[in-house]
PDB file of C-alpha atoms in Angstrom:
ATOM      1  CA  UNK A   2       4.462  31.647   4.078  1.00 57.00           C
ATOM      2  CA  UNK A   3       5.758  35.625   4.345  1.00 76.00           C
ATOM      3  CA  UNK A   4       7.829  34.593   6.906  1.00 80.00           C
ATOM      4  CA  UNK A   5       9.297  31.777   5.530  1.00 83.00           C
ATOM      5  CA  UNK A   6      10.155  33.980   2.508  1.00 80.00           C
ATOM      6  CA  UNK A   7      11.262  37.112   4.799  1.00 79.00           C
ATOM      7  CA  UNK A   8      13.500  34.959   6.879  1.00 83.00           C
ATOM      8  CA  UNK A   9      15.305  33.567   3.121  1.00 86.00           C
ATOM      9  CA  UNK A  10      17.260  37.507   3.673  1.00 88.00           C
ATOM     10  CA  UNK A  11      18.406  36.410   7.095  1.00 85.00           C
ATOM     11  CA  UNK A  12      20.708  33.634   5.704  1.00 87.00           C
ATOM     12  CA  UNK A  13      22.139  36.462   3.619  1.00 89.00           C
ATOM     13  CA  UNK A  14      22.437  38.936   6.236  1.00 85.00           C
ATOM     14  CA  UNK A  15      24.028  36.333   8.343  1.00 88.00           C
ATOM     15  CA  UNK A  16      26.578  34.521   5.533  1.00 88.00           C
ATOM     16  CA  UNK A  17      27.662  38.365   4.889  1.00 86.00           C
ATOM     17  CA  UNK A  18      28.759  39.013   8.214  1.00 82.00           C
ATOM     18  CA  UNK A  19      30.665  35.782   8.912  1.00 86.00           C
ATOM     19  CA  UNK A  20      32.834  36.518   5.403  1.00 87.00           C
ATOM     20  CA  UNK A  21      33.622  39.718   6.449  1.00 81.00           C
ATOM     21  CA  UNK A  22      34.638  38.241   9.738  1.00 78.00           C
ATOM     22  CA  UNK A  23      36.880  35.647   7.404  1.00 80.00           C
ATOM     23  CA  UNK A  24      37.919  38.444   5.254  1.00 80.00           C
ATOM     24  CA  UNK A  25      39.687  40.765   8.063  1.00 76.00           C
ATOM     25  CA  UNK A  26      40.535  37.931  10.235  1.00 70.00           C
ATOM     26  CA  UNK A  27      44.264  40.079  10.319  1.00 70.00           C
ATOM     27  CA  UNK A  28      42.067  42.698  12.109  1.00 76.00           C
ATOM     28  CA  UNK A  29      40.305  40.396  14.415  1.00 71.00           C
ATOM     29  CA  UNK A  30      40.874  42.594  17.513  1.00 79.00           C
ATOM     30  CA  UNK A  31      39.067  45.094  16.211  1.00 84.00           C
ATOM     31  CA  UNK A  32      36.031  43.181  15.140  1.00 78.00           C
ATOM     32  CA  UNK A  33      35.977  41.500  18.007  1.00 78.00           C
ATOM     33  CA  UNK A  34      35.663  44.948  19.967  1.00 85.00           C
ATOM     34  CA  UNK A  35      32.660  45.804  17.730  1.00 86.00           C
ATOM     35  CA  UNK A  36      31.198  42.545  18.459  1.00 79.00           C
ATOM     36  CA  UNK A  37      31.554  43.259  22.224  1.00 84.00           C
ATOM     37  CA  UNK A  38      29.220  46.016  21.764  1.00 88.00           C
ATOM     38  CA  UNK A  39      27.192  44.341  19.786  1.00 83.00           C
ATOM     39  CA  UNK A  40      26.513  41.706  22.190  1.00 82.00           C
ATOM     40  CA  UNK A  41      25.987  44.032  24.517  1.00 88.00           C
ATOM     41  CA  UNK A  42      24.000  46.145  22.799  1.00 86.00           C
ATOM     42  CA  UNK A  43      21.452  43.230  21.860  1.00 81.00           C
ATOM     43  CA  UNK A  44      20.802  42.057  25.682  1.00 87.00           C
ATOM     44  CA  UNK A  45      20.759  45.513  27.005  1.00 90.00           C
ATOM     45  CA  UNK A  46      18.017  47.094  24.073  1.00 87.00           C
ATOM     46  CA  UNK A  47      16.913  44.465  22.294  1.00 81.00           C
ATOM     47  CA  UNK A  48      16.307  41.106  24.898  1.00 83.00           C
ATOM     48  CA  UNK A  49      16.290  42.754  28.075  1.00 90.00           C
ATOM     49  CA  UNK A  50      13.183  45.624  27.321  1.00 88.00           C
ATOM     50  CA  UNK A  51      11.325  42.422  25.358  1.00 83.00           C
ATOM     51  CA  UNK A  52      11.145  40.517  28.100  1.00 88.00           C
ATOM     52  CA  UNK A  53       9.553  42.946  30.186  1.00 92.00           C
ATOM     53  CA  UNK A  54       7.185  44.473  27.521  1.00 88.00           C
ATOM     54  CA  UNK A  55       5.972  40.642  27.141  1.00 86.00           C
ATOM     55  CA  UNK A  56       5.864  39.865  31.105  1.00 91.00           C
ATOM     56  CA  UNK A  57       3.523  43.122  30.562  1.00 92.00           C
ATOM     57  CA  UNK A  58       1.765  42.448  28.195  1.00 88.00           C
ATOM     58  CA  UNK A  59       0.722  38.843  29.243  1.00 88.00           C
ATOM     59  CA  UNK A  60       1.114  39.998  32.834  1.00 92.00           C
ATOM     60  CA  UNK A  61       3.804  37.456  33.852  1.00 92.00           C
ATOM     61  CA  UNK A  62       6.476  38.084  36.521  1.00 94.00           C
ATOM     62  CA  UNK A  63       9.557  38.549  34.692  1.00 93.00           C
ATOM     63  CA  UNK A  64      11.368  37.069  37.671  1.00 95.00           C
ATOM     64  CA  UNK A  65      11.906  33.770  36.217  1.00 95.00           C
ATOM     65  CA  UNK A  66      13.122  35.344  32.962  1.00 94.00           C
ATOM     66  CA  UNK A  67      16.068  36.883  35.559  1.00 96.00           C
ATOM     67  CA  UNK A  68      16.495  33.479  37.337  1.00 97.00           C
ATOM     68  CA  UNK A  69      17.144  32.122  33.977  1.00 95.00           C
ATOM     69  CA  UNK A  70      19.631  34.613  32.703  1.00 95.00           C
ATOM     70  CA  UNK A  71      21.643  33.982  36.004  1.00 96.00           C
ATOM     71  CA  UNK A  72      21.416  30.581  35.686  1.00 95.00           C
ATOM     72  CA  UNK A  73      22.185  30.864  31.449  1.00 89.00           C
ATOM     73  CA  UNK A  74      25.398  33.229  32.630  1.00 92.00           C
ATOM     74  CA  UNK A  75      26.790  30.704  35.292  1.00 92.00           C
ATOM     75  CA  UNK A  76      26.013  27.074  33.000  1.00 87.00           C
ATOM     76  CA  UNK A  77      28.364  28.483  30.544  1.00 80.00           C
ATOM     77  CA  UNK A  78      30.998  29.769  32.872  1.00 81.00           C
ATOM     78  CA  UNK A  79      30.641  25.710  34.400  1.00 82.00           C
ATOM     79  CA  UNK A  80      31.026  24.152  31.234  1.00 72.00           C
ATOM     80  CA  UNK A  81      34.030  26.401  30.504  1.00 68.00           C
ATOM     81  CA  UNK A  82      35.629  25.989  33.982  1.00 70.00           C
ATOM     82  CA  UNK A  83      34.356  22.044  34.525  1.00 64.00           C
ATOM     83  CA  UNK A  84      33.728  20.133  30.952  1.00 51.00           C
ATOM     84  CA  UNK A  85      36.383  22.112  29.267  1.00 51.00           C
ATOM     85  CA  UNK A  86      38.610  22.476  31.709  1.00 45.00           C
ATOM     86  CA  UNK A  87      39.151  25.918  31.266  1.00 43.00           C
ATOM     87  CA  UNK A  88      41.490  26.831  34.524  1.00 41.00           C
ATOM     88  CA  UNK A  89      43.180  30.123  33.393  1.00 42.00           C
ATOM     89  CA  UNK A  90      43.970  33.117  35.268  1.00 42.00           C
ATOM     90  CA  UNK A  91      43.305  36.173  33.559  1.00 42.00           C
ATOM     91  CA  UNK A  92      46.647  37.316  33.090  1.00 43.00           C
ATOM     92  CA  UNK A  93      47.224  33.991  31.015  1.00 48.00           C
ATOM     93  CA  UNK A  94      44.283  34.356  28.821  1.00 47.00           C
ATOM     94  CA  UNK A  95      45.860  35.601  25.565  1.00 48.00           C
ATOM     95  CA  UNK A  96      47.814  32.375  25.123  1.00 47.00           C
ATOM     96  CA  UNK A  97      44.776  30.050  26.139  1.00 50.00           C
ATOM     97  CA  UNK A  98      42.212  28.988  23.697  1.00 56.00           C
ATOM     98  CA  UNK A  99      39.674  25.585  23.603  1.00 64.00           C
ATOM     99  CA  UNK A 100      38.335  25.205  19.872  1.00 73.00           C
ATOM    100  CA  UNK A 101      35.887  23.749  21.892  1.00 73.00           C
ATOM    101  CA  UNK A 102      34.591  26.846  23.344  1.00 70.00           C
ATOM    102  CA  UNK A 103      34.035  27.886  19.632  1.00 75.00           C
ATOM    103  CA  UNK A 104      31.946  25.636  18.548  1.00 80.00           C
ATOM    104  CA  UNK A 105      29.852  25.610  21.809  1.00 76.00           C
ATOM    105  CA  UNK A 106      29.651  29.574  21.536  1.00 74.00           C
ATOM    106  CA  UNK A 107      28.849  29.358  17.988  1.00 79.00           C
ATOM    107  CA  UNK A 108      26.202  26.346  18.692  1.00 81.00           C
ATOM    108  CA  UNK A 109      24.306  28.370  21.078  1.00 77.00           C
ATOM    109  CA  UNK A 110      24.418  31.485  18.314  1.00 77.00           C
ATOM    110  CA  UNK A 111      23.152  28.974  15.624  1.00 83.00           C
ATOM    111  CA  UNK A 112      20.050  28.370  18.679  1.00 81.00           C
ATOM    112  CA  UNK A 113      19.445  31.862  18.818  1.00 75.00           C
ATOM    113  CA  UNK A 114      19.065  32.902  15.185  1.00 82.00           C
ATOM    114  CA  UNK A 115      16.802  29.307  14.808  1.00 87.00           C
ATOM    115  CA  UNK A 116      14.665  30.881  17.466  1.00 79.00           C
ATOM    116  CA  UNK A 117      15.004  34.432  15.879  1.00 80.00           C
ATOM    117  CA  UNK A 118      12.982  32.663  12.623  1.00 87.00           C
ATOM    118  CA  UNK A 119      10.507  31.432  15.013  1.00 83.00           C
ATOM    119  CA  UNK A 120      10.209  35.108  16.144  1.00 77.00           C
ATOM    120  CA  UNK A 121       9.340  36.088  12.604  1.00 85.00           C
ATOM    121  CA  UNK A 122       6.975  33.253  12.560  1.00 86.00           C
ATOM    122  CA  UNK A 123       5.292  34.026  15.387  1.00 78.00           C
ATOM    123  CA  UNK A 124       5.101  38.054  14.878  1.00 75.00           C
ATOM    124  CA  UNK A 125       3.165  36.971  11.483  1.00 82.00           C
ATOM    125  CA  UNK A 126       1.045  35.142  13.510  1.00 79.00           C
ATOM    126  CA  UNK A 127      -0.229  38.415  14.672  1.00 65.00           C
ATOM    127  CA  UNK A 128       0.076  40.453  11.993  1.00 65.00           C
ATOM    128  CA  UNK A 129       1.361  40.608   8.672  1.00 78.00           C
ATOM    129  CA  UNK A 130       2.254  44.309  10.086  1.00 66.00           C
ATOM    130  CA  UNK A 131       3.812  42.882  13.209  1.00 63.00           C
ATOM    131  CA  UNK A 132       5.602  40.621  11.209  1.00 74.00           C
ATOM    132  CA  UNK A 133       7.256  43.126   8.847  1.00 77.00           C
ATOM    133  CA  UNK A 134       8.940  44.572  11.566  1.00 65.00           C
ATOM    134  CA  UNK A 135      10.559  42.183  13.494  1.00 71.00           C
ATOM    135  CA  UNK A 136      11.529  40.918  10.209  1.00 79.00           C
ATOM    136  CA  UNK A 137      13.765  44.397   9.297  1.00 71.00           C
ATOM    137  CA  UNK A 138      15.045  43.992  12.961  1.00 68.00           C
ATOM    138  CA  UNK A 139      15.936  40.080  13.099  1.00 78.00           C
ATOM    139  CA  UNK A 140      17.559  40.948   9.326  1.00 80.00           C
ATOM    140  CA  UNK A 141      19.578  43.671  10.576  1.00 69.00           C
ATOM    141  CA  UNK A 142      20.280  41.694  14.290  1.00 69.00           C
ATOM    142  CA  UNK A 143      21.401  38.249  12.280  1.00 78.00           C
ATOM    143  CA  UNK A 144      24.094  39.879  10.364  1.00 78.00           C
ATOM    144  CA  UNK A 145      26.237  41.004  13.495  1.00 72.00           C
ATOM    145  CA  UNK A 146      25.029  37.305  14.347  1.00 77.00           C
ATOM    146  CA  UNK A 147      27.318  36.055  11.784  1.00 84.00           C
ATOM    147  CA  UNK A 148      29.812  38.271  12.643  1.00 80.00           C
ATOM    148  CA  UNK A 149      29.695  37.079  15.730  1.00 77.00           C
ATOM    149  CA  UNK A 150      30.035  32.899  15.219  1.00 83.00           C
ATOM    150  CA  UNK A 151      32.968  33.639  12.697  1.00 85.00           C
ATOM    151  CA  UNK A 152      35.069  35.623  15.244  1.00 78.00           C
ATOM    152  CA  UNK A 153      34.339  33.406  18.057  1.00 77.00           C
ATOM    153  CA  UNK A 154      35.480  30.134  16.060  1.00 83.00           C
ATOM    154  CA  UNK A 155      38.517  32.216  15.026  1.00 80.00           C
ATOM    155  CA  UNK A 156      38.989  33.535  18.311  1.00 76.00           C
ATOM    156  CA  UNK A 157      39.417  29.752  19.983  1.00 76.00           C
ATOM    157  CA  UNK A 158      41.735  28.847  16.726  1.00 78.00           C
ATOM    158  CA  UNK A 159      39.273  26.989  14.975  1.00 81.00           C
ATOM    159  CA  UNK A 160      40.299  26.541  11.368  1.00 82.00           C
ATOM    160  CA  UNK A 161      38.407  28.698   8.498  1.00 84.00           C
ATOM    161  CA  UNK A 162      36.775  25.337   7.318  1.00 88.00           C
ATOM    162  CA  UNK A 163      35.555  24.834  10.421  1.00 87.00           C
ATOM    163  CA  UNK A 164      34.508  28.250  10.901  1.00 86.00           C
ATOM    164  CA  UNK A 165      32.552  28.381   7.228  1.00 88.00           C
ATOM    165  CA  UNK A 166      30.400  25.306   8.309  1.00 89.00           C
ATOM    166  CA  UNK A 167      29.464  27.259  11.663  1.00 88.00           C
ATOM    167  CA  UNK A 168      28.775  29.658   9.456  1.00 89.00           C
ATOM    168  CA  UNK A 169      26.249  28.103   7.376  1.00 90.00           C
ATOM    169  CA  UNK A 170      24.438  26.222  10.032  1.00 91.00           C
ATOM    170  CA  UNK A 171      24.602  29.465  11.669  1.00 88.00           C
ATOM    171  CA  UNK A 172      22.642  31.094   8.137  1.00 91.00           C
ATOM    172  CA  UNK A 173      20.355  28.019   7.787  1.00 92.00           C
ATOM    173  CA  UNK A 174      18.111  27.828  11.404  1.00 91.00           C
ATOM    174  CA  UNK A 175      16.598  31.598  11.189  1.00 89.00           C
ATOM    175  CA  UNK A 176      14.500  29.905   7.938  1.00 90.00           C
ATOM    176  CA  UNK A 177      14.456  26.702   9.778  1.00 92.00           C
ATOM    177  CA  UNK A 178      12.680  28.150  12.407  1.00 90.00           C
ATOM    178  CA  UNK A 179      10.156  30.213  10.524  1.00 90.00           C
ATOM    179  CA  UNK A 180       9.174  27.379   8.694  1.00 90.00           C
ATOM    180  CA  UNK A 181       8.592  25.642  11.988  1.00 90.00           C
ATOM    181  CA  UNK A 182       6.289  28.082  13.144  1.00 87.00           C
ATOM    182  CA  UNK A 183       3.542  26.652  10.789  1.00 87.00           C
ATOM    183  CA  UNK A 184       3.837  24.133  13.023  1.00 87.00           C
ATOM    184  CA  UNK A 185       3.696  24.913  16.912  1.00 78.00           C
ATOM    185  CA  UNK A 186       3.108  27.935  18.644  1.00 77.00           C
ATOM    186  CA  UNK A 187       5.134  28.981  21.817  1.00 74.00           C
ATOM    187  CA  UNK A 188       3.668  30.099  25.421  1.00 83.00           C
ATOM    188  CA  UNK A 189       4.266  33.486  26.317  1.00 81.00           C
ATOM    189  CA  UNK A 190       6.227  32.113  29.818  1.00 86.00           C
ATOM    190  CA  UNK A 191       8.388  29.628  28.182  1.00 84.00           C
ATOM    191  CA  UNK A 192       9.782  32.729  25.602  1.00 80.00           C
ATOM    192  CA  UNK A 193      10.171  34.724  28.601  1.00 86.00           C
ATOM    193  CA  UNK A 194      12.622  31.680  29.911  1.00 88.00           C
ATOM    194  CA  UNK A 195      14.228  31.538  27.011  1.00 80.00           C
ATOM    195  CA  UNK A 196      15.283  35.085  26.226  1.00 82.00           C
ATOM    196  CA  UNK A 197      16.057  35.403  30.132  1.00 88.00           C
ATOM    197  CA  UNK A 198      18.752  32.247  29.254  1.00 87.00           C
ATOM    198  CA  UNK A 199      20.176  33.818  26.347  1.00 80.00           C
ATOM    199  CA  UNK A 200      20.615  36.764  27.559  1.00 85.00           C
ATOM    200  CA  UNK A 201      22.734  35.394  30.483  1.00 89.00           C
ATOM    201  CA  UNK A 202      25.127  33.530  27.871  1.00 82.00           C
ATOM    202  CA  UNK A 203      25.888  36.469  25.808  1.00 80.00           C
ATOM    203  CA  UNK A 204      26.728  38.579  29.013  1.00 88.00           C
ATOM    204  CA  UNK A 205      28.832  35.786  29.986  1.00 85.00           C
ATOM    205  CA  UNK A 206      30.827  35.214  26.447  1.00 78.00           C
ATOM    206  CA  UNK A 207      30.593  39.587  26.234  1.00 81.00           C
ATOM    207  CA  UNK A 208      32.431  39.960  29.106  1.00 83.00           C
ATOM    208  CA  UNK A 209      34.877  37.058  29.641  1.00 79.00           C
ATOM    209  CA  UNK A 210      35.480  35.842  26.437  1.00 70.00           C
ATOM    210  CA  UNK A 211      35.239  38.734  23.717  1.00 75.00           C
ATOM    211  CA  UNK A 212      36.189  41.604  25.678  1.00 80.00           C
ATOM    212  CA  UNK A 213      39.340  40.158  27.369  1.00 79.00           C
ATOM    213  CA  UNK A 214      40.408  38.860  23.622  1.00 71.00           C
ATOM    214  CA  UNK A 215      39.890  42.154  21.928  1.00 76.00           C
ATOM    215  CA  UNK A 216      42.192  44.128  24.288  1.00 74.00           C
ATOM    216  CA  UNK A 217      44.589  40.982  24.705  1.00 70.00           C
ATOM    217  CA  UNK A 218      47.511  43.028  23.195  1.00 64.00           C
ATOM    218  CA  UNK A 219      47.798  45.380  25.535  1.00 61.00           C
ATOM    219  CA  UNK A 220      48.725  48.319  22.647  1.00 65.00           C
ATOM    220  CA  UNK A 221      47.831  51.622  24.099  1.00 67.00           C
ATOM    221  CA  UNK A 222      48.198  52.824  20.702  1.00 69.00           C
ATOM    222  CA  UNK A 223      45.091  51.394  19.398  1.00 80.00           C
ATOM    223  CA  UNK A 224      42.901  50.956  23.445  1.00 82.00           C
ATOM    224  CA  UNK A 225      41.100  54.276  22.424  1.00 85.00           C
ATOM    225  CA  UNK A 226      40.458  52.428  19.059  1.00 88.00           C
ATOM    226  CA  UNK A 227      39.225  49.009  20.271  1.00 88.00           C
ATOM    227  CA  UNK A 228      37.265  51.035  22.647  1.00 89.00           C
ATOM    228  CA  UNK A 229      35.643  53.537  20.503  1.00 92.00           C
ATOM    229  CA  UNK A 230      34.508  50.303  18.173  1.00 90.00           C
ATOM    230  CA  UNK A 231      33.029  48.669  21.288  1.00 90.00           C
ATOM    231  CA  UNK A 232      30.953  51.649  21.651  1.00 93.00           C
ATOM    232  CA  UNK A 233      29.855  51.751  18.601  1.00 93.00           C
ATOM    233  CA  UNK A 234      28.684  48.490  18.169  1.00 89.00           C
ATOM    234  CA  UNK A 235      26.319  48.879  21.306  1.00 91.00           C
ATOM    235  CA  UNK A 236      25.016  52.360  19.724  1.00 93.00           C
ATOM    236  CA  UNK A 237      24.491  50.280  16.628  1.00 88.00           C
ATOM    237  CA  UNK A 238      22.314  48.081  17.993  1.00 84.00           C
ATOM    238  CA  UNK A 239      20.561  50.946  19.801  1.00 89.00           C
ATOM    239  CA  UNK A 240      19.973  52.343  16.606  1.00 88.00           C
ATOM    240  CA  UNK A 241      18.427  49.493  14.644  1.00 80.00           C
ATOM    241  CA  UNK A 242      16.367  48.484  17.551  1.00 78.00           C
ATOM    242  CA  UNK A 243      14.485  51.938  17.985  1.00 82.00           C
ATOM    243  CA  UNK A 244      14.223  52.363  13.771  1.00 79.00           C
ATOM    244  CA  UNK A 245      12.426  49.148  14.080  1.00 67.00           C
ATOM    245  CA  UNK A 246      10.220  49.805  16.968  1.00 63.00           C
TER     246      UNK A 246
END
């Protein structure tokens, strides 16, 4: 039941960084280059080194886990390019959004923080020790999580309505999948799938939806800016992933 109660500050964590998305919506460019970083910054310390301390640990091949972040990178690029007809060139792109894309970015960000309460669920399972630390880290990592499914609602000209209720679904699954933890427990090889898939989509909406949206204007005045923020929203991630290790 720890978890269930830890994960409660997650829907905090997360509904505070989706307002402040909301709040400086005027600014989005610039959170948007943070949450570059960010998203970044979570595959590249966070996902990627977990998946091969647990193909370690449970002496698994982490190829699979690679197979399914290429395949997790290209399914989203074919649902953008194929079921949302998303034919752009990239000189185009600041005048071409799908509200569609939102909501299926913001979907798959609602997926992750679900299974994010299963990984407090499960760390408990281990130990209450364990448990207390992924907690501080999923906490910390569900906040820019919110950040994250209010800008990319905005971003695709979703309306703030629409945005809020992506919001709160988005604060609601990290408890909903703590509690489900009482439940089921997951095979070492299937979470190595997983966070190989989700890695591959946030590459994919990193790199060729964020970034390209962030720097859209084309203002040198404010590239060293924009740049500067994307940095530090990787190092931030950096940072609360070794404090919690």
């Amino acid at each position: 039941m720890n978890a269930v109660l830890l994960s409660l500050a997650t829907f905090f964590s997360t509904l505070v960084g989706g307002l402040l998305a909301l709040k400086f919506r005027d600014r989005l460019h610039f959170v948007l280059s943070f949450t570059a970083g960010v998203l970044l910054g979570v595959v590249s310390f966070d996902i990627l080194p977990e998946i091969f301390a647990l193909a370690r640990e449970h002496e698994i091949d982490p190829v699979g886990a690679m197979v399914a972040l290429v395949v997790g990178f290209l399914l989203f690029h074919g649902l953008e390019k194929v079921v949302l007809i998303h034919h752009v060139h990239e000189t185009d792109y600041p005048a071409h959004h799908h509200p569609q894309v939102g909501v299926l970015s913001a979907l798959a960000l609602a997926g992750h923080s679900f299974m994010d309460g299963v990984a407090i669920g499960l760390a408990f399972q281990v130990s209450p020790a364990v448990g207390m630390v992924v907690a501080v880290a999923v906490i910390a990592h569900d906040f820019c999580d919110g950040l994250n499914t209010v800008s990319l609602m905005l971003v695709h000209h979703n309306t703030t309505p629409r945005s809020f209720a992506m919001l709160r679904l988005d604060s609601l699954t990290p408890v909903a999948g703590a509690a489900s933890t009482l439940l089921f427990r997951v095979p070492p090889a299937m979470l190595l799938l997983y966070l190989g898939f989700f890695a591959g989509f946030l590459l994919y909406i990193g790199a060729s939806d964020v970034l390209p949206e962030a720097h859209s204007q084309n203002r040198s005045a404010i590239t060293g800016t924009l740049i500067g923020l994307t940095c530090l929203g990787a190092a931030f991630i950096f940072v609360v992933v070794r404090l919690a290790g």
